XYZ file of C-alpha atoms in Angstrom:
775
model
C 0.092 0.073 -0.088
C 1.415 3.400 -0.760
C 2.864 5.414 1.728
C 2.005 8.952 2.407
C 5.372 10.725 3.058
C 4.433 14.130 1.441
C 1.196 15.675 0.341
C 0.127 18.467 -1.832
C -2.823 20.523 -1.712
C -3.773 22.812 -4.227
C -5.993 25.689 -3.346
C -4.906 27.584 -0.457
C -8.886 29.142 0.471
C -10.306 28.208 3.811
C -10.909 24.647 3.019
C -7.683 23.512 1.323
C -5.599 25.610 3.876
C -7.525 23.794 6.630
C -6.874 20.412 5.305
C -3.055 21.081 5.066
C -3.110 22.147 8.393
C -4.679 19.235 9.464
C -2.304 16.939 7.412
C 0.726 18.244 9.167
C -1.009 17.572 12.462
C -0.161 13.848 11.457
C 3.258 15.012 10.827
C 3.401 14.798 7.277
C 4.931 17.914 5.295
C 2.530 19.355 3.001
C 3.033 21.550 -0.692
C 0.282 24.420 -0.140
C 0.097 25.968 -3.660
C -2.309 28.839 -4.957
C -2.505 30.741 -7.932
C -0.271 33.728 -8.488
C -1.959 37.019 -7.214
C -2.889 39.755 -9.554
C -0.815 42.146 -7.883
C 2.368 42.601 -5.763
C 6.049 41.054 -6.083
C 5.473 38.000 -3.932
C 4.200 35.397 -6.591
C 3.841 32.746 -3.554
C 1.481 35.697 -1.289
C -1.931 33.888 -1.543
C -0.425 30.654 -0.116
C 1.852 32.253 2.819
C -1.037 34.627 3.437
C -3.190 31.202 4.118
C -0.385 30.026 6.496
C -0.338 33.367 8.200
C -4.317 33.096 8.816
C -4.087 29.740 10.216
C -1.324 30.686 13.032
C -4.159 33.035 14.005
C -7.360 31.125 13.730
C -9.251 30.206 16.531
C -10.168 27.451 17.061
C -6.592 26.450 15.867
C -6.577 24.306 12.818
C -2.781 22.845 14.012
C -2.709 20.694 17.146
C 0.848 22.090 17.781
C 2.336 25.456 17.080
C 5.015 24.246 15.406
C 3.313 22.261 12.554
C 3.010 25.320 10.427
C 6.459 24.793 9.781
C 5.575 21.768 8.145
C 3.915 23.632 5.237
C 5.708 24.786 2.153
C 3.823 27.556 0.308
C 4.146 28.160 -3.362
C 2.343 28.884 -6.548
C 0.939 26.748 -9.306
C 2.862 28.383 -12.147
C 6.280 28.021 -10.533
C 5.865 25.137 -8.217
C 3.693 22.503 -10.119
C 6.646 20.385 -10.607
C 7.355 19.782 -7.107
C 4.200 17.461 -7.221
C 6.541 14.647 -8.443
C 7.642 14.436 -4.960
C 4.051 13.750 -3.594
C 2.372 10.856 -2.890
C -1.450 12.235 -2.746
C -2.520 15.504 -4.512
C -5.556 17.165 -2.956
C -7.364 19.638 -5.213
C -9.283 22.024 -3.267
C -10.348 24.823 -5.856
C -13.294 26.711 -6.838
C -16.354 24.330 -7.734
C -16.023 25.223 -11.243
C -15.608 22.097 -13.616
C -13.509 23.728 -15.936
C -10.988 25.178 -13.694
C -10.508 21.943 -11.901
C -9.868 19.989 -15.210
C -7.509 22.805 -16.603
C -5.683 21.910 -12.922
C -5.842 18.216 -13.762
C -4.303 18.736 -16.695
C -1.546 20.272 -15.132
C -1.086 17.578 -12.559
C -1.163 14.939 -14.797
C 2.024 16.183 -16.641
C 3.642 16.909 -13.245
C 2.687 13.858 -10.918
C 4.780 10.894 -10.296
C 3.609 7.497 -11.237
C 1.131 6.092 -8.642
C 0.716 8.974 -7.043
C -2.911 9.582 -5.832
C -4.891 12.526 -6.899
C -8.006 13.372 -5.081
C -10.948 16.550 -5.414
C -12.640 17.978 -2.336
C -15.613 18.763 -4.267
C -19.177 18.230 -2.792
C -21.000 18.746 -5.581
C -19.683 17.726 -9.349
C -19.760 14.168 -10.004
C -16.610 12.012 -10.277
C -17.513 10.778 -13.959
C -17.777 14.362 -14.930
C -14.476 15.147 -13.291
C -12.312 12.594 -15.062
C -14.063 12.700 -18.330
C -11.246 13.158 -21.179
C -8.501 13.017 -18.741
C -7.218 9.337 -19.702
C -6.990 6.028 -18.075
C -3.992 6.803 -16.117
C -5.865 9.647 -14.302
C -8.910 7.797 -13.833
C -7.254 5.253 -12.060
C -5.468 7.141 -9.912
C -8.556 9.984 -8.945
C -11.332 9.595 -6.561
C -13.078 12.188 -4.657
C -12.343 12.408 -0.813
C -14.585 15.158 0.658
C -13.490 16.471 3.763
C -15.880 18.783 6.304
C -15.025 22.211 7.646
C -13.198 22.663 9.680
C -11.077 19.698 8.764
C -9.512 19.414 12.066
C -12.473 19.119 14.187
C -15.202 17.466 11.917
C -14.610 13.898 11.500
C -16.301 13.138 8.671
C -14.471 12.201 4.952
C -16.818 10.957 2.336
C -14.937 8.806 0.172
C -16.307 8.240 -3.596
C -14.248 6.030 -6.274
C -15.347 5.661 -9.968
C -15.549 2.416 -11.860
C -11.869 3.070 -13.023
C -10.364 3.866 -9.488
C -7.503 1.520 -8.165
C -8.682 -0.389 -5.241
C -5.195 0.270 -3.780
C -5.330 3.981 -3.964
C -8.758 4.143 -2.225
C -7.556 1.509 0.323
C -4.249 3.856 0.934
C -6.343 7.086 1.248
C -9.090 5.420 3.159
C -5.998 4.009 5.890
C -4.033 7.240 5.558
C -7.369 9.283 6.568
C -8.554 6.897 9.175
C -5.451 6.192 11.033
C -3.369 9.366 10.806
C -5.868 11.655 10.467
C -8.528 10.580 12.543
C -11.371 10.409 10.025
C -14.468 8.202 9.934
C -14.210 7.313 6.530
C -17.846 6.640 4.828
C -18.078 5.109 1.283
C -20.497 7.222 -0.846
C -22.207 6.379 -4.338
C -21.634 9.237 -6.798
C -24.751 10.988 -6.603
C -25.231 14.965 -5.789
C -24.357 15.862 -2.360
C -22.890 12.459 -1.532
C -24.743 11.642 2.147
C -24.402 14.000 4.470
C -24.917 17.256 2.211
C -27.926 15.311 0.639
C -29.553 14.607 3.817
C -28.096 17.488 5.754
C -28.869 20.461 3.049
C -32.531 18.970 2.645
C -32.751 19.241 6.586
C -31.547 22.588 6.928
C -33.712 24.003 3.961
C -36.810 22.493 5.398
C -36.148 23.708 8.816
C -36.012 27.039 7.487
C -39.024 27.384 5.481
C -41.090 25.708 7.728
C -40.007 28.323 10.197
C -41.154 31.059 7.866
C -44.429 29.595 6.972
C -45.323 28.625 10.245
C -44.694 31.598 12.284
C -41.925 29.940 14.239
C -39.340 32.089 15.332
C -35.473 31.427 15.028
C -34.951 31.027 18.731
C -37.772 28.542 18.790
C -36.662 26.408 15.894
C -33.313 26.272 17.073
C -34.671 25.321 20.688
C -36.617 22.548 19.134
C -33.830 21.320 16.619
C -31.429 21.173 19.124
C -30.659 19.259 22.045
C -33.823 17.817 22.230
C -33.505 15.810 18.919
C -29.871 15.129 19.929
C -28.391 17.762 17.573
C -26.126 20.182 18.220
C -27.127 23.095 20.401
C -26.790 25.721 17.717
C -29.895 24.256 16.350
C -30.751 25.016 12.864
C -30.139 28.700 12.549
C -27.174 28.807 14.458
C -25.404 26.306 12.279
C -26.363 28.325 9.131
C -24.612 31.198 10.958
C -21.817 29.000 11.863
C -20.999 27.584 8.369
C -21.582 31.023 6.567
C -24.649 31.978 4.930
C -23.224 32.838 1.743
C -22.590 29.128 1.044
C -26.145 28.049 1.196
C -27.276 29.680 -2.308
C -24.442 28.257 -4.054
C -25.217 24.681 -2.728
C -28.764 24.777 -2.947
C -28.588 25.861 -6.909
C -25.908 23.154 -7.267
C -28.255 20.686 -5.808
C -31.219 21.554 -7.805
C -29.339 21.490 -11.197
C -27.992 18.000 -10.525
C -31.032 16.390 -8.868
C -34.132 14.667 -11.184
C -37.256 16.498 -11.015
C -39.070 13.702 -9.147
C -36.315 14.051 -6.058
C -38.136 15.438 -3.065
C -35.635 18.188 -2.802
C -37.161 20.376 -5.373
C -40.318 20.589 -2.824
C -38.168 22.441 -0.352
C -35.947 24.388 -2.267
C -37.039 27.765 -2.619
C -34.858 30.717 -3.791
C -33.512 31.928 -0.503
C -34.470 35.705 -0.984
C -34.280 36.268 2.276
C -30.421 34.633 2.766
C -29.199 36.713 -0.655
C -30.675 39.962 0.897
C -28.401 39.109 3.807
C -25.474 38.227 2.097
C -25.610 41.328 0.104
C -25.793 43.278 3.347
C -22.866 41.804 4.912
C -24.724 39.365 7.167
C -23.231 36.034 6.342
C -23.137 35.037 9.451
C -20.261 34.725 12.103
C -17.547 35.934 9.602
C -19.675 38.563 8.868
C -21.530 41.441 10.612
C -23.892 38.745 11.910
C -26.450 36.610 10.454
C -29.647 35.216 12.022
C -28.283 35.953 15.468
C -25.706 38.983 16.105
C -23.729 40.243 18.976
C -24.346 43.826 19.439
C -22.425 46.040 22.233
C -24.588 48.000 24.414
C -22.922 50.101 27.235
C -19.909 47.967 27.326
C -21.873 44.696 27.320
C -22.313 42.345 24.456
C -25.981 41.629 23.810
C -27.229 38.566 21.884
C -29.972 39.913 19.179
C -31.820 37.549 17.134
C -33.574 38.199 13.888
C -37.601 38.126 13.311
C -38.487 36.617 10.237
C -41.060 38.582 9.384
C -39.880 42.269 9.966
C -36.494 41.221 9.525
C -35.477 43.522 12.351
C -32.969 42.074 15.376
C -34.236 42.269 18.929
C -32.768 40.793 21.532
C -32.847 37.317 21.705
C -35.538 35.281 23.740
C -35.300 31.978 25.510
C -38.507 30.361 24.676
C -40.460 28.137 27.135
C -41.918 25.024 24.999
C -43.791 22.510 26.549
C -42.756 20.120 23.959
C -39.100 20.905 24.440
C -39.277 20.087 28.042
C -41.206 16.835 27.558
C -38.323 15.820 25.112
C -36.030 16.063 28.266
C -37.836 12.985 29.976
C -39.553 11.351 27.095
C -37.180 11.647 24.080
C -37.724 12.660 20.376
C -40.861 10.842 20.409
C -42.433 12.826 23.148
C -41.355 15.969 21.192
C -42.581 14.641 17.947
C -46.127 13.778 19.431
C -46.601 16.710 21.443
C -49.589 19.261 20.255
C -48.034 22.667 21.004
C -45.959 25.016 18.501
C -42.808 23.389 18.928
C -43.953 19.662 18.369
C -45.882 20.606 15.466
C -42.702 22.415 13.989
C -40.456 19.550 15.120
C -42.908 16.993 13.053
C -43.132 19.094 9.757
C -39.181 19.130 9.846
C -38.284 15.628 10.876
C -41.023 13.609 9.303
C -39.939 14.998 5.946
C -36.035 14.686 6.785
C -36.399 11.055 7.970
C -38.561 9.876 5.548
C -36.304 11.407 2.687
C -33.234 9.995 4.321
C -35.238 6.236 4.158
C -35.853 6.820 0.696
C -32.297 7.321 -0.479
C -30.659 3.883 0.416
C -29.558 2.056 -1.536
C -29.240 5.564 -3.993
C -26.550 6.997 -1.833
C -24.808 4.117 0.182
C -25.057 0.359 0.371
C -26.347 0.475 3.805
C -28.021 2.117 6.532
C -24.622 2.481 8.676
C -22.909 4.691 6.417
C -26.049 6.995 6.428
C -26.135 7.171 10.110
C -22.021 7.688 10.248
C -22.171 10.187 7.658
C -24.839 12.048 9.835
C -23.153 11.692 13.020
C -19.573 12.723 12.156
C -20.581 15.189 9.130
C -23.356 17.265 11.159
C -22.942 16.120 14.797
C -26.293 14.763 15.248
C -26.053 12.016 18.320
C -27.779 9.672 16.022
C -28.081 9.046 12.580
C -31.604 9.216 10.940
C -32.150 5.384 10.998
C -30.982 5.198 14.700
C -33.430 8.260 15.387
C -36.254 6.046 13.562
C -35.367 3.233 16.059
C -35.759 5.756 18.923
C -39.183 6.976 18.098
C -40.424 3.616 16.610
C -40.490 2.816 12.872
C -44.242 1.086 12.748
C -45.259 4.631 14.481
C -43.336 6.652 12.464
C -44.578 4.858 9.063
C -48.317 4.778 10.664
C -48.341 8.714 11.343
C -46.736 9.446 7.906
C -49.430 7.433 6.594
C -51.944 9.534 8.678
C -50.545 12.864 7.736
C -50.617 11.938 3.830
C -47.243 11.809 3.367
C -45.325 8.899 1.448
C -43.722 5.792 3.294
C -40.909 4.884 1.883
C -40.382 1.453 0.783
C -37.414 0.324 3.577
C -39.461 1.882 6.272
C -42.523 -0.041 4.834
C -40.730 -2.885 4.829
C -39.321 -2.767 8.291
C -42.814 -3.279 9.766
C -42.988 -3.870 13.212
C -39.103 -4.505 13.393
C -36.287 -1.969 14.146
C -33.515 -0.859 12.101
C -30.824 -2.265 14.433
C -30.855 -4.887 16.733
C -28.642 -7.066 19.225
C -28.039 -11.066 18.578
C -25.618 -12.968 20.407
C -23.740 -9.665 21.848
C -23.513 -8.418 18.352
C -25.062 -5.373 16.530
C -26.817 -6.017 13.303
C -28.434 -3.741 10.856
C -31.520 -4.274 8.598
C -30.120 -4.823 4.980
C -31.703 -3.349 1.484
C -32.477 -7.329 1.203
C -34.408 -7.037 4.395
C -32.129 -9.290 6.385
C -30.103 -8.646 9.173
C -26.170 -8.383 9.132
C -23.423 -7.656 11.420
C -22.321 -4.236 11.779
C -18.455 -4.581 11.062
C -15.676 -2.593 12.241
C -12.393 -1.783 10.545
C -9.560 -3.516 12.011
C -7.907 -1.955 15.142
C -11.176 -0.797 16.047
C -12.496 -1.762 19.802
C -15.530 0.194 21.210
C -16.794 -0.129 24.724
C -20.201 -0.187 23.329
C -19.583 -3.448 21.400
C -18.458 -4.998 25.040
C -20.893 -3.629 26.959
C -23.382 -5.393 24.599
C -22.127 -9.018 24.782
C -21.571 -8.877 28.499
C -22.170 -7.771 31.823
C -19.790 -5.674 33.849
C -17.646 -7.026 36.585
C -18.987 -4.070 39.077
C -21.163 -0.951 39.121
C -22.460 1.803 40.387
C -24.326 4.695 39.757
C -21.212 6.950 38.480
C -18.686 4.077 37.146
C -18.647 0.353 35.793
C -15.413 -2.070 35.612
C -15.856 -4.212 32.155
C -13.953 -7.304 30.989
C -12.046 -5.892 27.779
C -10.531 -9.206 27.005
C -6.656 -10.588 27.358
C -7.046 -10.082 30.888
C -7.719 -5.986 30.480
C -10.179 -4.445 32.094
C -12.094 -1.046 31.372
C -13.010 1.519 34.017
C -15.512 3.645 32.690
C -17.292 6.849 34.241
C -20.355 7.461 33.526
C -21.831 10.274 35.891
C -22.985 13.497 34.098
C -20.369 14.781 32.573
C -18.191 12.266 33.918
C -17.559 14.649 36.805
C -15.483 12.558 40.045
C -17.198 12.019 43.195
C -17.776 9.528 45.716
C -19.298 7.018 43.230
C -16.323 7.090 40.585
C -13.659 6.943 43.574
C -15.065 3.956 45.272
C -15.114 2.138 41.761
C -11.295 2.975 41.729
C -10.652 1.374 44.832
C -12.660 -1.495 44.070
C -11.095 -1.903 40.444
C -7.849 -1.909 42.110
C -9.040 -5.151 44.036
C -10.547 -6.767 41.317
C -7.795 -6.372 38.452
C -5.183 -7.191 40.950
C -6.788 -10.308 42.195
C -8.120 -11.920 38.578
C -6.576 -9.526 35.766
C -3.401 -8.257 34.284
C -3.771 -4.800 33.271
C -6.397 -1.494 33.735
C -7.426 1.011 31.127
C -9.928 3.584 32.213
C -11.660 5.087 29.279
C -15.124 5.778 28.286
C -17.043 6.870 25.166
C -18.794 9.966 26.584
C -18.070 13.711 25.100
C -15.368 14.219 27.717
C -13.145 11.953 29.907
C -14.024 13.784 32.905
C -14.602 17.700 33.639
C -13.310 17.130 37.061
C -14.677 16.723 40.627
C -18.080 17.151 41.040
C -18.145 21.100 42.966
C -21.482 20.435 44.274
C -19.770 18.232 46.631
C -18.028 20.982 47.951
C -20.703 23.605 48.005
C -23.508 21.802 50.413
C -20.943 20.914 53.077
C -19.562 24.325 52.884
C -22.886 26.124 53.162
C -23.937 23.824 56.602
C -20.388 23.945 57.541
C -20.107 20.475 57.674
C -16.258 20.617 56.589
C -15.285 17.519 57.700
C -17.189 16.145 55.017
C -14.798 18.049 52.394
C -11.969 16.694 54.215
C -13.236 13.099 53.698
C -13.841 13.643 50.105
C -10.263 14.999 49.611
C -8.762 12.119 51.982
C -10.649 9.752 50.046
C -9.736 11.082 46.534
C -6.304 11.033 47.539
C -6.386 7.676 48.442
C -7.943 6.239 45.424
C -5.460 8.187 43.211
C -2.373 6.919 45.274
C -3.916 3.272 44.630
C -3.618 3.768 41.327
C -0.220 4.802 41.200
C 1.085 1.993 42.992
C -1.149 -0.948 41.496
C 0.893 -4.041 41.254
C -0.390 -3.921 37.616
C -0.132 -1.210 34.597
C -2.641 1.412 34.670
C -3.328 3.078 31.381
C -5.716 6.337 30.998
C -7.391 7.043 27.446
C -8.657 10.257 27.442
C -10.763 12.197 24.865
C -12.266 15.544 25.182
C -11.906 17.571 28.248
C -9.771 15.924 31.255
C -9.819 18.837 33.617
C -9.090 19.062 37.021
C -9.461 15.610 38.772
C -10.110 14.296 35.422
C -6.402 15.400 34.774
C -5.309 13.870 37.816
C -6.356 10.648 36.678
C -3.894 10.826 34.018
C -0.826 11.861 36.313
C -1.508 8.993 38.417
C -1.409 6.476 35.440
C 1.533 4.682 34.199
C 0.921 5.768 30.802
C -1.508 7.575 28.855
C -2.947 6.846 25.320
C -4.617 10.116 24.739
C -6.768 10.743 21.683
C -5.357 13.858 19.601
C -8.733 16.028 20.825
C -7.999 15.828 24.431
C -7.970 18.987 26.305
C -6.178 18.762 29.896
C -5.396 20.894 32.606
C -5.427 21.434 36.114
C -8.038 24.276 36.410
C -9.108 24.460 40.050
C -7.963 28.064 40.594
C -10.793 29.135 38.521
C -13.307 28.228 41.013
C -11.423 29.521 44.043
C -9.465 25.987 44.768
C -6.503 24.040 44.322
C -5.734 20.591 42.736
C -6.039 18.458 45.813
C -5.969 14.831 44.502
C -2.276 14.646 43.845
C -2.239 17.002 41.253
C 0.025 19.462 42.627
C 2.203 16.947 43.802
C 2.662 14.879 40.638
C 3.100 18.178 38.227
C 5.905 19.342 40.562
C 7.666 15.766 40.708
C 7.411 15.942 36.869
C 8.690 19.291 36.258
C 11.557 18.428 38.740
C 12.941 15.137 37.066
C 12.747 16.796 33.577
C 15.725 16.284 31.817
C 15.337 20.123 30.460
C 14.552 22.028 33.305
C 17.441 24.686 34.685
C 19.271 23.875 37.705
C 17.907 24.572 41.340
C 14.618 24.041 43.332
C 12.814 27.087 42.070
C 12.266 26.400 38.489
C 9.996 23.794 38.830
C 7.780 25.366 41.543
C 7.944 28.653 39.084
C 6.561 26.788 35.954
C 3.766 24.719 37.659
C 2.751 27.720 39.722
C 2.489 29.466 36.499
C 0.328 26.736 34.887
C -1.707 26.185 38.018
C -2.581 29.663 38.875
C -3.760 30.542 35.485
C -5.736 27.630 35.284
C -3.977 26.593 31.678
C -5.741 23.865 29.513
C -3.612 22.053 26.720
C -5.602 22.700 23.638
C -4.496 18.925 22.436
C -3.005 15.906 23.409
C 0.274 17.481 21.494
C 0.349 20.768 23.500
C -0.175 18.509 26.407
C 3.264 17.305 26.034
C 4.512 20.978 26.509
C 2.716 20.646 29.807
C 4.526 17.393 30.954
C 0.732 16.271 31.266
C 2.016 13.593 28.676
C 5.307 12.334 29.029
C 7.541 11.837 25.850
C 6.643 7.661 26.323
C 2.917 8.604 26.152
C 0.772 7.746 22.832
C -1.625 9.447 20.709
C -4.111 8.067 18.841
C -5.647 10.274 15.860
C -9.089 8.397 15.559
C -11.312 8.254 18.615
C -12.866 4.874 17.731
C -9.150 3.255 17.953
C -8.603 4.833 21.165
C -9.732 1.857 23.270
C -7.943 -0.893 21.388
C -4.546 1.683 21.140
C -4.640 1.872 25.360
C -5.306 -1.896 25.676
C -2.211 -2.581 23.305
C -0.306 -0.142 25.380
C -1.513 -1.677 28.919
C -0.466 -5.131 27.301
C 2.908 -4.390 26.272
C 3.500 -3.158 30.082
C 2.389 -6.220 31.678
C 5.970 -8.176 31.197
C 8.156 -7.279 34.036
C 5.907 -4.869 35.326
C 6.759 -3.463 38.929
C 4.763 -0.332 39.979
C 6.848 3.330 40.657
C 9.173 3.324 43.661
C 8.277 6.463 46.248
C 9.727 9.718 45.242
C 11.053 12.658 47.425
C 11.349 16.357 46.242
C 13.244 19.187 47.335
C 11.562 22.432 47.497
C 12.883 25.923 48.429
C 10.124 26.814 51.419
C 9.131 30.135 52.620
C 11.400 32.412 50.238
C 9.999 31.064 46.946
C 6.191 31.825 48.285
C 7.459 35.453 49.291
C 8.967 35.662 45.321
C 5.564 34.005 43.766
C 3.357 36.427 46.216
C 5.588 39.441 44.900
C 4.922 38.196 41.487
C 0.888 38.254 42.047
C 0.797 41.631 43.436
C 2.438 43.031 40.309
C -0.550 41.145 38.355
C -2.991 42.398 40.937
C -1.442 45.952 40.866
C -1.880 45.909 37.089
C -5.598 45.069 37.256
C -4.585 41.563 36.128
C -5.737 39.733 39.067
C -8.481 39.980 41.115
C -8.511 39.986 45.021
C -9.161 36.431 45.338
C -7.163 35.691 42.692
C -4.220 36.735 45.086
C -5.681 34.719 47.870
C -6.136 31.422 45.979
C -2.399 31.899 44.378
C -1.234 32.857 47.785
C -2.517 29.192 49.118
C -1.000 27.771 45.938
C 2.118 29.404 46.375
C 2.376 27.607 49.702
C 1.644 24.346 48.732
C 4.198 24.384 45.393
C 7.005 26.091 47.759
C 6.867 23.247 50.450
C 5.216 25.400 53.033
C 7.836 25.619 55.940
C 10.428 23.562 54.533
C 13.696 24.432 52.648
C 15.834 23.104 50.027
C 18.236 21.126 52.636
C 15.259 18.810 53.309
C 12.884 16.693 51.362
C 9.483 16.112 51.334
C 7.612 12.685 50.385
C 4.568 12.369 48.535
C 2.448 12.150 51.864
C 3.837 15.529 53.008
C 2.938 17.146 49.490
C -0.934 15.304 49.874
C -1.001 16.965 53.287
C -0.193 20.368 52.340
C -2.597 20.180 49.677
C -5.612 19.067 52.081
C -4.751 21.959 54.171
C -5.140 24.494 51.357
C -8.679 22.812 50.509
C -9.500 23.323 54.247
C -8.710 26.542 54.196
C -10.143 27.979 50.784
C -13.471 26.414 50.886
C -13.984 28.394 54.329
C -13.821 31.721 52.191
C -17.111 32.818 50.788
C -15.590 34.199 47.706
C -14.614 30.443 46.891
C -17.950 29.119 47.537
C -19.580 32.285 45.645
C -17.166 30.986 42.751
C -17.820 27.624 42.707
C -21.761 28.195 42.757
C -21.561 30.291 39.674
C -19.707 27.672 37.768
C -22.401 25.199 38.761
C -24.654 27.669 37.823
C -23.365 28.836 34.703
C -20.533 26.801 33.571
C -18.426 29.569 33.472
C -15.882 31.144 36.022
C -16.557 34.077 38.346
C -13.942 37.239 38.399
C -14.389 37.980 41.985
């Protein structure tokens, strides 16, 4: 299979530049080419400017700032010959067939034999792209459609033609899956492929139904957001996010490409409102605003929403709909059945969207699994269309469609009283177009906890965590509390897991398939005791947690943490007490306790001090590790990727990074098994700290921040307590402190801070709003 040692991206616009950046996240150098600008002396200015924008962009396209150095900018006229050194050439230029084919002819003259050429088109069929370009080009050509932004959107739609080499498609699939972290979905060569074919229909249907039904944009987004398992942006917020200027082009393209009988034409109207907004510069978040905008009023930013009738902006409302409340308890079917305005709107949009999706198999994909995966990964739906129909009941849905006068798609009708998915003998199966059930197959190297759970019972379980047998002597500790926050349930399960694994198994992996590994300690367990002055309960929680985390660190077997998403506070402390970390690339880790007025107290201060003290790159003396850790913890710094977490020493050089979320558990399990032979727990550590003199220096630095208005009064209090812990209390550099000494300092710090009203105010504010309070 062809190796991808160098990649070229031609087209340095938003999409092409984003693809180039993400390829560098895999450690692969990229040649980024664009046209020569009409003005100026720098012929590479367009590509160079694109790289400069990438460096400044937020959210960051690069997983580490150093990755920008892997991009070589150039222009097509002068540097097309450099394509001879590239293994994969990605075209990301304007959606114009003539422009693309002209470029392909230049590529064909310059590229080496066996190199792969792909287009990022989302609208032009592959057959038209390759027409007249020869057999060799057709064999090496395919469509690899990325979603924007390429780093964060996991879907890659792969379209091959009848002449495309199987090994070329396999090489792109493997690289995109393993190295870029994509969920690769094979699509048929049809307009819009899978995700945009359904997603654009859904968006357009939602917009026209809101306009026709007198539904405000706030109401529409409240209904077609979390209650349906869709992103909280809803529909109008999503259009603002992706850019309103894209919609007319996509709608026009689909209207031209789809046959007359396609139901898309029934919802497609000339978007006069959107065209007018674009003409006035209201293109969404990247413009002056969109359906929503932020207006500065008396120094405060006020969110405003457009009234669809008057087209005037007004303060955004927070709709209170009984249907949305019903969905929180009863799920999407309760929403669809509800008679209020929100329920009627949800039915009008989702009945058409789900029926449309059901009518497109097998036209757009071979099976329903591909359709569901495309919508989950491309539009961030929690459940794909067929999974949603299973949740609401296929038979009920078909019956209501018929009663509503809508056509019932053949596949839905054929399902009858059955579901689209089922589990048999521990295996997940899906209904095929032949009406027979087939196993859902996973790519080699993919292991999902959901599949393990479908075929077995937990070794131990409570309300917050479970322990599962992952095979080969490895157990998996799963957190499943709200946002995977850590409290007595998880702490108790950690201690129980250490006993069970130590008795009957070889290794432990700490992993879950929630959106976040763990947001940290359950702060409610601090507020309630503090309000009634039950300080002993807080002391017990801290001691209990320290005991559990030390049990992980000194367990007689390897412990591997496998985080993804947020690993904050106590979640980060889990990583710090594990023998190894196998992190998903999109792991955001940090000890953020100071933001809520406390300090890390489950061993986080201790572990960070010891890591920075042992770093071979640190300056000499006891002060540099203290200063570095104080800087990170007092600022509540968070690594914005697993690669950045290495800079923080949250991840060590020996720790691994997995790009594809679905491969994380398998990689972590393999890492754990690799540690088994000859494993011995770490020996006890001691550290020399500078003592009171260091605290004085840190206090002076904080005072300077306070005088410059960069720190609040309570920031200074918290930083002073943190400085006392990190400097070692009353010790001096001639003495050494054991881990238990540092843990005692952490406990004392918490005991002091939780008695301050300002800390309790911060914790309450965080619990209520999810945002830190600056007091």
